[in-house]
Structures are given as structure tokens and as C-alpha cells.
Short mmCIF file of C-alpha atoms and ligand atoms in Angstrom, two decimals:
data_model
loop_
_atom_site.label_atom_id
_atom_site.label_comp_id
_atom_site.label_asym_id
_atom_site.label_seq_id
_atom_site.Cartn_x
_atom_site.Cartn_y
_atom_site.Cartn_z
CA UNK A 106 -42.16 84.09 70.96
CA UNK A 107 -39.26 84.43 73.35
CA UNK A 108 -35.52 85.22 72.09
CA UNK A 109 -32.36 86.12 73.35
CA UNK A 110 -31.31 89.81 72.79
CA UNK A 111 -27.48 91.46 73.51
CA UNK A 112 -25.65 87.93 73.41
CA UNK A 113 -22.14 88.19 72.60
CA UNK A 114 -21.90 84.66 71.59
CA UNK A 115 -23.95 81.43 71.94
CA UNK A 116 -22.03 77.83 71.45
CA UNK A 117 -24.11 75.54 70.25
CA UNK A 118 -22.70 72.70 71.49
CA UNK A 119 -24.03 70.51 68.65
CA UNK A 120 -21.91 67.06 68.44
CA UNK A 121 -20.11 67.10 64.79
CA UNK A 122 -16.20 68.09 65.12
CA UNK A 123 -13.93 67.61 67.46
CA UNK A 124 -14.17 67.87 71.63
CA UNK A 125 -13.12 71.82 71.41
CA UNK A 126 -15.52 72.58 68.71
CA UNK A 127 -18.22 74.52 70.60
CA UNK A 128 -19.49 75.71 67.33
CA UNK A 129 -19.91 79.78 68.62
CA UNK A 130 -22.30 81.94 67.02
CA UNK A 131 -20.52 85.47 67.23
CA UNK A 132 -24.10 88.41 68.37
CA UNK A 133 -25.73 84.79 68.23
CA UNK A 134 -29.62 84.30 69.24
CA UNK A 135 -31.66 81.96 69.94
CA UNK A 136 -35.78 81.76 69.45
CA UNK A 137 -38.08 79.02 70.45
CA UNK A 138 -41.77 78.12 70.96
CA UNK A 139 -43.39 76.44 73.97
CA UNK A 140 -40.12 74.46 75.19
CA UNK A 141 -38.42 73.87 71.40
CA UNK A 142 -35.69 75.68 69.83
CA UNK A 143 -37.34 77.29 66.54
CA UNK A 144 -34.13 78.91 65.19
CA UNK A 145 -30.46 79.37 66.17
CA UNK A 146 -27.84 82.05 64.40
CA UNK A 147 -26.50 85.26 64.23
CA UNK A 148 -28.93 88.07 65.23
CA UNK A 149 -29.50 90.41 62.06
CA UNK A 150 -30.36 87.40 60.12
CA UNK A 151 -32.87 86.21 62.23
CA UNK A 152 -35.61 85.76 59.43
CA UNK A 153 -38.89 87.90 59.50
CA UNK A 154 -41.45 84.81 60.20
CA UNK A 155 -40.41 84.68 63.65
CA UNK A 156 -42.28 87.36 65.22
CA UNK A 157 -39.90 87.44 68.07
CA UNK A 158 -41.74 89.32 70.75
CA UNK A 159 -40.45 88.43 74.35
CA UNK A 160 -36.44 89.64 74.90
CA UNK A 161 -34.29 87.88 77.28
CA UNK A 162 -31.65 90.21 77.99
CA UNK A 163 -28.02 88.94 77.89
CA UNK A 164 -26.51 91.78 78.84
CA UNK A 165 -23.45 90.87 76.41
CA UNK A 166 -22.92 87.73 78.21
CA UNK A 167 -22.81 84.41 76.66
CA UNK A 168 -25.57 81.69 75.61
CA UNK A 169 -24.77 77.86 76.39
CA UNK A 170 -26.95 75.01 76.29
CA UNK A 171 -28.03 73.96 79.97
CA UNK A 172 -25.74 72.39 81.72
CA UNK A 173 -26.19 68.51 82.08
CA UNK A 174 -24.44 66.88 85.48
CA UNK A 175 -24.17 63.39 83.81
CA UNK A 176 -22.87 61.94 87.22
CA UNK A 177 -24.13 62.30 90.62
CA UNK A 178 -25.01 60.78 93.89
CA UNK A 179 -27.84 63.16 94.77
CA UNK A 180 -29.96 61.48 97.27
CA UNK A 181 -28.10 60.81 101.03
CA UNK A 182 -28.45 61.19 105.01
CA UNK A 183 -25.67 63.23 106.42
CA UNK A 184 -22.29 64.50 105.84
CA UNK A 185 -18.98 63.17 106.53
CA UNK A 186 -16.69 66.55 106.77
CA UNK A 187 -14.95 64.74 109.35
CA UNK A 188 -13.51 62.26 107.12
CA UNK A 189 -12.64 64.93 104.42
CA UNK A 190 -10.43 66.66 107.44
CA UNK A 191 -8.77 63.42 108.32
CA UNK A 192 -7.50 63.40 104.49
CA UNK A 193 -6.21 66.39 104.50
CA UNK A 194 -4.05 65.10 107.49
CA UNK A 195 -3.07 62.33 105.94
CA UNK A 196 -5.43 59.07 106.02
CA UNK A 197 -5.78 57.08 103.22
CA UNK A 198 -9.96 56.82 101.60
CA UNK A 199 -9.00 52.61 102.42
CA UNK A 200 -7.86 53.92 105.80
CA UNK A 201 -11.03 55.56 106.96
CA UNK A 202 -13.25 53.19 105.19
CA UNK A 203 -11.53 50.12 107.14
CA UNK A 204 -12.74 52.50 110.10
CA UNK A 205 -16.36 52.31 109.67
CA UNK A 206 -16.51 55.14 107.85
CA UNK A 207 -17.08 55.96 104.05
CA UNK A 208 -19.58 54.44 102.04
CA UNK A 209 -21.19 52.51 104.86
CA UNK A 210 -21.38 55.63 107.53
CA UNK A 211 -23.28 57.10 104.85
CA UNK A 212 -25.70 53.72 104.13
CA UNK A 213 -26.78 53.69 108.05
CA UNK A 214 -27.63 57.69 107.93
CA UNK A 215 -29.47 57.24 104.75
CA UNK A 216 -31.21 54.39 105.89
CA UNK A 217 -32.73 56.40 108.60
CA UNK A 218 -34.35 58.95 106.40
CA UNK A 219 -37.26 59.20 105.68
CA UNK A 220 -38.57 59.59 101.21
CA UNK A 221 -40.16 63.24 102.62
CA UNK A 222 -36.99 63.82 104.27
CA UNK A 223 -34.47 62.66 101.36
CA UNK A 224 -36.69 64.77 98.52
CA UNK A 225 -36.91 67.66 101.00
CA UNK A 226 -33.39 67.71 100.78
CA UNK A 227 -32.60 66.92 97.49
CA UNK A 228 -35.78 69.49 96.45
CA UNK A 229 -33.21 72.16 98.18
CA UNK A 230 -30.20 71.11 96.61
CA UNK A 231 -31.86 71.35 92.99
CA UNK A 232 -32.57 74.38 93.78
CA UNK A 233 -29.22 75.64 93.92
CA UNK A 234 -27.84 73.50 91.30
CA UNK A 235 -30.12 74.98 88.78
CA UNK A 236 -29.16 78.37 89.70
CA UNK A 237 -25.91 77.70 88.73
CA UNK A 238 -27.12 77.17 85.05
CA UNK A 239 -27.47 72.82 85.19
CA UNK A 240 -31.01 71.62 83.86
CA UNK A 241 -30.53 68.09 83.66
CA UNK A 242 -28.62 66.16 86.62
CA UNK A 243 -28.63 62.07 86.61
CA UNK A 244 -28.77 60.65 89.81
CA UNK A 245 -27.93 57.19 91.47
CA UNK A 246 -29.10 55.17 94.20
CA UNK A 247 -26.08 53.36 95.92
CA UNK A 248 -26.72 54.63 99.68
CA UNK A 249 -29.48 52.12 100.52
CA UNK A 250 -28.21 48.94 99.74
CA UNK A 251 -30.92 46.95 100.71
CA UNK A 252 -34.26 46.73 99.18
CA UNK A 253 -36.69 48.99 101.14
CA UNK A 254 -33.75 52.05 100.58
CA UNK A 255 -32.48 51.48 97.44
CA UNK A 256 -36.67 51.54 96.29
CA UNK A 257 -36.77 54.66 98.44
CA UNK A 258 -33.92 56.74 97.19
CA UNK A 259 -35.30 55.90 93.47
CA UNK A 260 -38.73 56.57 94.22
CA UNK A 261 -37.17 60.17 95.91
CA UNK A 262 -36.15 60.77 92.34
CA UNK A 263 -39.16 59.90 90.73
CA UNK A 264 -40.86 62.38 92.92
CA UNK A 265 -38.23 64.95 92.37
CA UNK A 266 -38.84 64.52 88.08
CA UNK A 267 -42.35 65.75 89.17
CA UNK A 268 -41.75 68.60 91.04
CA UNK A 269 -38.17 69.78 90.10
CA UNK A 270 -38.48 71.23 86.78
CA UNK A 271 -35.07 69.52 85.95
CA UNK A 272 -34.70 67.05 83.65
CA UNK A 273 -33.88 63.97 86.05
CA UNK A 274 -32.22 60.98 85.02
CA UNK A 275 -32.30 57.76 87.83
CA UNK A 276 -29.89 54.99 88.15
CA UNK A 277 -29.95 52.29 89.54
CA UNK A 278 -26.36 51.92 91.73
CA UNK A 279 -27.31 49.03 94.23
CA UNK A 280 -23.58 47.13 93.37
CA UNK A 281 -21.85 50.19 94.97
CA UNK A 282 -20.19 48.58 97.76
CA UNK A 283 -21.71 45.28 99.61
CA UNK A 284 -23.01 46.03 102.77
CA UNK A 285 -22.14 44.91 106.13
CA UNK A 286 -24.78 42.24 106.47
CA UNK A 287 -23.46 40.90 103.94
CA UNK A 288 -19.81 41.03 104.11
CA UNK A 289 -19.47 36.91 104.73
CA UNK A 290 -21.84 36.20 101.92
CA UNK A 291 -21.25 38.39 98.70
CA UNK A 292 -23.21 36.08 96.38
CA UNK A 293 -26.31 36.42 98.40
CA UNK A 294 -25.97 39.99 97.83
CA UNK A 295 -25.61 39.83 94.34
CA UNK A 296 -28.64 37.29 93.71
CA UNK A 297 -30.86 40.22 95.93
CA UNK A 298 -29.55 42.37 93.19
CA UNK A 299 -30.31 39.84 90.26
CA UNK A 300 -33.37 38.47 90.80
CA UNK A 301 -34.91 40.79 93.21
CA UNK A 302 -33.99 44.64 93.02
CA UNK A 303 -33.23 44.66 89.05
CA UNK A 304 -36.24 42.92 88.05
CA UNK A 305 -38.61 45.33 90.36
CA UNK A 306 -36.55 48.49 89.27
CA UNK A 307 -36.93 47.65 85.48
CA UNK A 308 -40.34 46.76 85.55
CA UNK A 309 -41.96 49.76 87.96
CA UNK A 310 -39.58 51.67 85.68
CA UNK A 311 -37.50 53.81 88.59
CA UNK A 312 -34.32 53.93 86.83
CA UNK A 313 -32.83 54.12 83.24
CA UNK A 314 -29.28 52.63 84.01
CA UNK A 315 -28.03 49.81 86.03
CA UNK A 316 -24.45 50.50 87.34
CA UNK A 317 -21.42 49.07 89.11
CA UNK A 318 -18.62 50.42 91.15
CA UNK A 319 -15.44 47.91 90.57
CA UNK A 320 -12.81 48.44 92.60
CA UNK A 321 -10.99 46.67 95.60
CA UNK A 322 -13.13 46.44 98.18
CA UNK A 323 -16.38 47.24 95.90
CA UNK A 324 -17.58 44.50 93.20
CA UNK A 325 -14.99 42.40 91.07
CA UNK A 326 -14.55 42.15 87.19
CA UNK A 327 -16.64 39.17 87.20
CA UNK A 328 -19.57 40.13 90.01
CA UNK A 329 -20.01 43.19 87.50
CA UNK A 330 -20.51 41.35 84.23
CA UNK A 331 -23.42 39.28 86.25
CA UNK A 332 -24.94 42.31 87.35
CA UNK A 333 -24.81 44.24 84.07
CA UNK A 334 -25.74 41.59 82.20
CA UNK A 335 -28.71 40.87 83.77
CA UNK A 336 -29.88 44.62 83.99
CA UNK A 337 -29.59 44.94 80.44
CA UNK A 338 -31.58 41.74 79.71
CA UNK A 339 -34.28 44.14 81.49
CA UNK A 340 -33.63 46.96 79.66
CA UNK A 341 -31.58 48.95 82.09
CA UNK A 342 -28.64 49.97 79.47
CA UNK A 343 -25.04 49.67 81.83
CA UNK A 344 -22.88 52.60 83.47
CA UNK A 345 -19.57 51.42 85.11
CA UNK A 346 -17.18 53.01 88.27
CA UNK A 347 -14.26 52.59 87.16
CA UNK A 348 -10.24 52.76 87.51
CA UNK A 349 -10.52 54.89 90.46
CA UNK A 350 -7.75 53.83 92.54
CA UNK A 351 -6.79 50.12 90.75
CA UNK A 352 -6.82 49.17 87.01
CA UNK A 353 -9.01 45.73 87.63
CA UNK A 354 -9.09 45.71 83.46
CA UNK A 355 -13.09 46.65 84.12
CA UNK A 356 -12.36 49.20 81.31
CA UNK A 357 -12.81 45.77 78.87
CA UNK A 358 -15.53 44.81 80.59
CA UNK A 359 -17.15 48.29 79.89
CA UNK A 360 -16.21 47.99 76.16
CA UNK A 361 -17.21 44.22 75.94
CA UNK A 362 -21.28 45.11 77.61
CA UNK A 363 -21.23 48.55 74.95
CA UNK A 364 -21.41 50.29 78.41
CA UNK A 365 -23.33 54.09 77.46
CA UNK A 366 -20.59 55.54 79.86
CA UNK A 367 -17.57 54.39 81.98
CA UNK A 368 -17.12 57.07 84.73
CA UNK A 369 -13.49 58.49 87.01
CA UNK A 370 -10.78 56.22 84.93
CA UNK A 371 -7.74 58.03 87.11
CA UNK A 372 -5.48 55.02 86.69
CA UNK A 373 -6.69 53.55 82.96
CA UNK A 374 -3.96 52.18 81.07
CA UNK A 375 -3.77 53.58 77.33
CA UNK A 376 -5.08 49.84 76.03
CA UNK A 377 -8.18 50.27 78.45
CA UNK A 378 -8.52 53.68 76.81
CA UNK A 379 -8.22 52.63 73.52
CA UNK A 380 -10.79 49.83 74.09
CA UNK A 381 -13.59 52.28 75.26
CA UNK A 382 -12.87 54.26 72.52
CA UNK A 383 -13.25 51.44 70.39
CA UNK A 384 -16.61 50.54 71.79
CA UNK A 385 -17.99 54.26 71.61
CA UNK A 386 -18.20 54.46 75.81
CA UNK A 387 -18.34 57.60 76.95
CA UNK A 388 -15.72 58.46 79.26
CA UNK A 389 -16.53 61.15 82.05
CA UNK A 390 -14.32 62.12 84.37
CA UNK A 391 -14.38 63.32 88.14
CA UNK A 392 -11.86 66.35 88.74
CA UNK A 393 -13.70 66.36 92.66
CA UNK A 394 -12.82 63.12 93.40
CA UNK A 395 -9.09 63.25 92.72
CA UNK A 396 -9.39 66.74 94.10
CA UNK A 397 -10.94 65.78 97.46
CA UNK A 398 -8.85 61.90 98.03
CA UNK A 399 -5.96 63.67 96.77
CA UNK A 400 -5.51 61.09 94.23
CA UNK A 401 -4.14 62.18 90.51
CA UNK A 402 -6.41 63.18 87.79
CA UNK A 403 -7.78 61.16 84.70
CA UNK A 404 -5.63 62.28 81.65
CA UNK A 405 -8.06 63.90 80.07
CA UNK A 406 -6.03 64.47 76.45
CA UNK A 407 -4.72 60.92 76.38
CA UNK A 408 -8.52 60.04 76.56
CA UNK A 409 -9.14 62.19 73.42
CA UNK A 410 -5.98 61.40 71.70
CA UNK A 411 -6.83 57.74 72.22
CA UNK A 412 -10.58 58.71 70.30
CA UNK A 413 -12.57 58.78 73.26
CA UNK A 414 -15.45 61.57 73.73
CA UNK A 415 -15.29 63.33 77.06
CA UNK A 416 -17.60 64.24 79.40
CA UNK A 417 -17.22 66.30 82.68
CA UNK A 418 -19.13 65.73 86.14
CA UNK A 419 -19.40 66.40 89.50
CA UNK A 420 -19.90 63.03 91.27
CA UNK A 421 -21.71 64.62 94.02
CA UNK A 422 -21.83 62.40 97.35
CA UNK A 423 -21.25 63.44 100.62
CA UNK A 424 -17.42 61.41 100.86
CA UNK A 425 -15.42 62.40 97.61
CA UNK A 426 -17.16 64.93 95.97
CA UNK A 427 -19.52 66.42 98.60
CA UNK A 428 -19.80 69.64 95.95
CA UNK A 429 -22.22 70.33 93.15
CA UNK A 430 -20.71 73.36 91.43
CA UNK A 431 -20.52 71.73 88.64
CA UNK A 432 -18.50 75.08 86.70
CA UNK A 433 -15.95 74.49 89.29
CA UNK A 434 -15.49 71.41 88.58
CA UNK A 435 -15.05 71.86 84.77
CA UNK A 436 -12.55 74.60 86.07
CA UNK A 437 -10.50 71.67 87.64
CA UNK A 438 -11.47 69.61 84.54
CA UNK A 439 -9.16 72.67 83.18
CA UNK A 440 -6.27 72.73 85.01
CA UNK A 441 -6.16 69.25 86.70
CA UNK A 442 -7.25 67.09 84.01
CA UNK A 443 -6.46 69.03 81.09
CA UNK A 444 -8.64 70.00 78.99
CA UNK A 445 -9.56 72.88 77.20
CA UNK A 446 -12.29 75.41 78.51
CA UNK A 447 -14.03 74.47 75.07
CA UNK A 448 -13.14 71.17 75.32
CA UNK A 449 -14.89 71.56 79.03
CA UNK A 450 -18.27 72.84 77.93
CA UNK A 451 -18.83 70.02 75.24
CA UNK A 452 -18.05 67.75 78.18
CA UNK A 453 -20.68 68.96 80.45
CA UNK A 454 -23.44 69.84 77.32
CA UNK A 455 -23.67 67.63 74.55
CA UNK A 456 -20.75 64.46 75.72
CA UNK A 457 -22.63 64.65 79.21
CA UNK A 458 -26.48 64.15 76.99
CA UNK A 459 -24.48 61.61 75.48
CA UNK A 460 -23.61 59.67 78.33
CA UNK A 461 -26.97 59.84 80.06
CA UNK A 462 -29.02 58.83 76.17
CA UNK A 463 -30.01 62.13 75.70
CA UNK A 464 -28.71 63.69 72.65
CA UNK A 465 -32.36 63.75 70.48
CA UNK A 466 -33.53 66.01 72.65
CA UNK A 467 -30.97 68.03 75.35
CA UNK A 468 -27.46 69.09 75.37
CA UNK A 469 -27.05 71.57 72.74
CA UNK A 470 -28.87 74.11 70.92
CA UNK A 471 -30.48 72.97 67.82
CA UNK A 472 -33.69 73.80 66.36
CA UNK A 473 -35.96 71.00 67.40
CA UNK A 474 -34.30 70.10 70.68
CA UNK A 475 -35.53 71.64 74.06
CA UNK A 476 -34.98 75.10 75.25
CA UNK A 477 -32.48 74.15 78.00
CA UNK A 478 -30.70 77.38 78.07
CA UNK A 479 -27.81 79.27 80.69
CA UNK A 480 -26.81 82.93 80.39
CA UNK A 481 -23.79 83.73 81.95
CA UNK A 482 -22.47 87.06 82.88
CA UNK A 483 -19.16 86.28 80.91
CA UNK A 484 -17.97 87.42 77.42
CA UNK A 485 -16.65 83.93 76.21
CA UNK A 486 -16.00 80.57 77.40
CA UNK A 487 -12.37 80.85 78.29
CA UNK A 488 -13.48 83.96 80.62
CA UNK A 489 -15.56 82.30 82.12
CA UNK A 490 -13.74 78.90 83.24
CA UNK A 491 -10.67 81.21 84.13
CA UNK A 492 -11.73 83.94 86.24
CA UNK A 493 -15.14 81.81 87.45
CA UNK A 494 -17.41 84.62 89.47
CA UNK A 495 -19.10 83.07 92.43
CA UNK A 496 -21.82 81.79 90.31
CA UNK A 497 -21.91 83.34 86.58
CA UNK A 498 -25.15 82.36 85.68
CA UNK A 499 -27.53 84.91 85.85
CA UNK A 500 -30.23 83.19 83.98
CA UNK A 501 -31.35 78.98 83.38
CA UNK A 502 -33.99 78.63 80.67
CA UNK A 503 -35.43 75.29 81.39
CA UNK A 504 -37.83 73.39 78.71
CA UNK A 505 -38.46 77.30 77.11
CA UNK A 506 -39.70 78.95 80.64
CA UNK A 507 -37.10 81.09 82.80
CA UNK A 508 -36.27 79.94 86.59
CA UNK A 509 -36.28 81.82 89.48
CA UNK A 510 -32.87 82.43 89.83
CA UNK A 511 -31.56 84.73 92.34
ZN1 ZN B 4 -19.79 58.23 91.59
#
């Protein structure tokens, strides 16, 4: 039976108390069976019936559930650093989209990719992301936008689940922007949505959420209550973009559907807040995006002083967050946004299961719950967020069985 030996603390991450209470076990370990947690506590009361045999060595580091990336666009053709240095000299995300570039440069690379290319890619990309201690990742369509690639991106991720020993959680993003063909005829677009893509996703069963992007120049108020509520009469629970650059007032839409999550919320007003609270959304924020549009952060403490449960993410897509460190980005979730380093690791553990429908079984460390595990190098968590090594992790426990990490 496998345990963890010389741990200087493990935070459970379990969801009772408030967003900073990361519930640490001081010489903590952790022993589990197959890929389940058996026990979790302090070390010298680890009771005899658990002939722990096999020693992971923390090297008086620190024990933390997996990480869980609750937001990300993983599957794309191409890069656009280009854009990213016309930013930093000054053009507006509108500007450069008005351009031809943004979403849509990144639609016609994508497009031209083939599903071996995309999960080559993405296979490599996994890779690294689980070396930085992340064992679940949820992962959108949204660079397709028409049938034959959105199928193919979420197909890509079904092929991924099976060889990636991540925990991989698909959404459905077709309603990301409208695309070109289709600019003089946005209803047609959303009917191909409707009563074409939703109804095929749903019933070949290639993604678990159906989401939206609302914003000027995405999908409207209205075009995203049609599309969510049709995915959820199929079962695909909804998962909104929102208040990234404009309040539209899609943060009452998000509380009105019972949305699982409503993701960036940079410019929510405090009565949009106080509405997702209200409805129990989960609200995750995006310290890359504001970081790379230079655009302000989401308040992070009026989120929780409004009653809202935070989670963290990296938003990974090649325009506005074309990173996947996701402990950097709980870093910036730090000093940009405002949160706590505790505060930080519930968002990206058990708030980030929460927003993706996993908390039965991932996103902290409970006895009965999988053996999703990170080891990093670090004596506590506010070490770790504030000096933040290169990559801290030195070891990712997925489902019970160690990765090759170096
Ligand atoms: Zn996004």
C-alpha cells in the first residue's frame, strides 16, 4: 500500500469552511489502495491496519490534491504571438480582431489540422501540464465552428481521455464567436448549433457542458439563453463567458439557467455578483487574460464577500492566455486578483472540481475520493505561490500511480 513519507504538511482541500480554509494536516500523510484514498492525517497516528509498505518521499515538501485546470481551450492550429506583440504596443483585442485576426485566425489554422495532428499536439502539451502537478484539465471546443471541426476537436479529446492519464473533461464551446460564413446570417448559425451540433454532441456523448461566450461581437444575452437552453434539454449542464470586457447583464442569465460555472467576470457589477452567488454558480476567474489584453482583473474578494465560491484557471488558447502554468497563474490570482495563496489553492482543487461536477470523486483529499496527488518541493502554501520555482512539483500522483515527471 503506497503512502506519503517526510511531508511537512498536506491540505486537504476538502469543501466545508470558508475559501482560505485549506484544512492543513501539520507531518500529514496520505495512504491509498489501487487509485482511492484509504486514510488521510497526521503521520504517527496512522493506524496499524494499514500495512503501509511503498514510501513516496516528500522530502519535507508539501502534499496538495492534484491540481484541476477547470478552464481551458486546449485543442488549436497555430499561434498568434504576433498579435500578443501588437498589444503590448498598444492595439486594442477589438482592434486586431476587426483585422482578421483573433478568434477567427485561429478557426482557419485549426480547421486545417488534422484529429492526429490536434491530439499529437495536445498529447505533448498534457504532458507538460501534468508535470507541473494538474491531473484533471477541462477542455472546450470553440476553434472549429462548423460541424466537421467542432466534431473533430471533441473527438481529439475523447481520444486524449484514453491515452492521457488525465482526468479530461470536454465542452462543448461551438457559440464562441460566429464565424465568417456566417456573419450576414447569425440565426442560421445558431439553428446549426440547436438542432444540429447539440443534439449529435449530447447523444454520441463528446462533451459534458454546453457553453457560450457573450460579449460584443460574440453571442447576445438572448442568442445564449436559446443555446443553453436547448443544451440542457439534452443533458449538457451550461458554462457561460462572461463580463470580459462589457457587463451585457449575462451574469442573470447565468443565475436564471443554474449555470455550474460563469467564467472571467472582469467588469461584473456587485448585483451580477450577488445574483451568481445567489444561484450557487461558480465563479472562476482568468488572471492570464487580463494579464495578456491588459485589461483589469476580476475582484476576486468582492466575489467572496458577495458569497460566491472561487475558482482559479488558466484559460489556455493561443490569443489571451496562450500559457498553461497554471501555478503562475494562481500567483497572479495572488497579486492581481486578490486572493489569498490559500484562498488560491481551494480555487484550483476543490472550487475548480466544483465547477467542472466533480467534487464526489476529485479535488481534494478524502478517504474515498481518487488518489490525485502533487508534491511540491515547498514547505507551505504561501512559499510556494510567493517565491514560485520554475516548476515546484516534483511529483503528480494520478488515480494512485506516480507519473513520469522529469
Ligand atoms: Zn475561455
Amino acid at each position: 500500500v503506497p503512502y506519503l513519507k517526510n511531508c511537512s504538511v498536506v491540505y486537504t482541500c476538502e469543501s466545508s469552511g470558508a475559501q482560505d480554509a485549506v484544512h492543513p494536516v501539520a507531518n500529514g500523510t496520505v495512504v491509498w489502495s489501487g487509485s482511492t484514498i484509504d486514510w488521510v492525517g497526521p503521520f504517527n497516528k496512522l493506524p496499524a491496519q494499514f500495512s503501509a509498505d511503498q514510501a513516496i518521499d516528500c522530502r519535507g515538501g508539501m502534499a496538495i490534491p492534484g491540481l484541476i485546470d477547470c478552464h481551458t481551450h486546449l485543442a488549436f492550429g497555430g499561434w498568434r504571438e504576433n498579435e500578443c506583440t501588437a498589444r503590448i504596443k498598444g492595439q486594442s483585442y477589438a482592434d486586431i480582431a476587426n483585422a482578421g485576426g483573433g478568434i477567427l485566425s485561429t478557426v482557419r489554422d485549426t480547421r486545417s489540422q488534422s484529429q492526429e495532428q490536434l491530439v499529437t499536439r495536445c498529447f505533448q502539451h498534457l504532458n507538460q501540464i501534468s508535470k507541473l502537478g494538474v491531473t484533471t484539465i477541462e477542455v472546450k471546443s470553440g476553434y472549429g465552428l462548423d460541424r466537421a471541426t467542432e466534431l473533430r476537436l471533441l473527438e481529439t479529446y475523447r481520444d486524449l481521455a484514453k491515452t492521457s492519464p488525465l482526468t479530461i473533461v470536454p465542452t462543448f464551446l461551438g457559440a464562441h464567436v460566429v464565424p465568417t460564413e456566417f456573419t450576414d446570417k447569425r440565426s442560421d448559425y445558431i439553428s446549426l448549433l440547436c438542432e444540429e451540433l447539440i443534439p449529435e454532441i449530447a447523444e454520441r456523448k463528446l462533451a459534458n457542458f454546453c457553453d457560450v461566450f457573450v460579449e460584443q461581437g460574440a453571442f447576445t444575452v438572448a442568442e445564449a439563453r436559446q443555446i443553453l437552453i436547448t443544451a440542457q434539454r439534452y443533458g449538457l449542464a451550461p458554462k457561460l463567458h462572461i463580463d470580459q470586457f462589457h457587463d451585457l447583464g449575462a451574469a442573470f442569465l447565468a443565475a436564471e439557467l443554474g449555470a455550474i460555472s460563469a467564467d472571467h467576470l472582469e467588469c461584473s457589477s456587485d448585483s451580477g455578483l450577488k445574483a451568481l452567488a445567489e444561484a450557487g454558480v461558480v465563479a472562476v476567474i482568468l488572471p492570464f487574460a487580463s494579464m495578456y489584453t491588459r485589461q483589469p482583473f476580476a475582484q476576486a474578494q468582492k466575489m467572496l464577500s458577495s458569497g460566491l465560491q472561487v475558482a482559479v484557471a488558466t484559460d489556455f488558447n493561443p490569443g489571451s492566455a496562450p500559457s498553461y502554468h497554471l501555478p503562475f497563474a494562481m500567483a497572479l490570482a495572488c497579486q492581481m486578483n486578490g486572493l489569498t495563496p490559500a484562498e488560491a489553492l481551494k480555487g484550483a482543487t476543490i472550487n475548480a472540481a466544483k465547477a467542472i461536477g466533480l467534487t464526489a470523486t476529485h479535488g481534494s483529499l478524502e478517504v474515498g475520493k481518487c488518489a490525485d496527488i502533487a508534491i511540491m518541493n515547498s514547505s507551505g502554501i504561501d512559499m510556494w505561490l510567493y517565491h514560485l520555482e520554475a516548476n515546484s512539483c516534483f511529483c503528480t500522483i494520478k488515480n494512485g500511480k506516480e507519473l513520469e515527471t522529469k
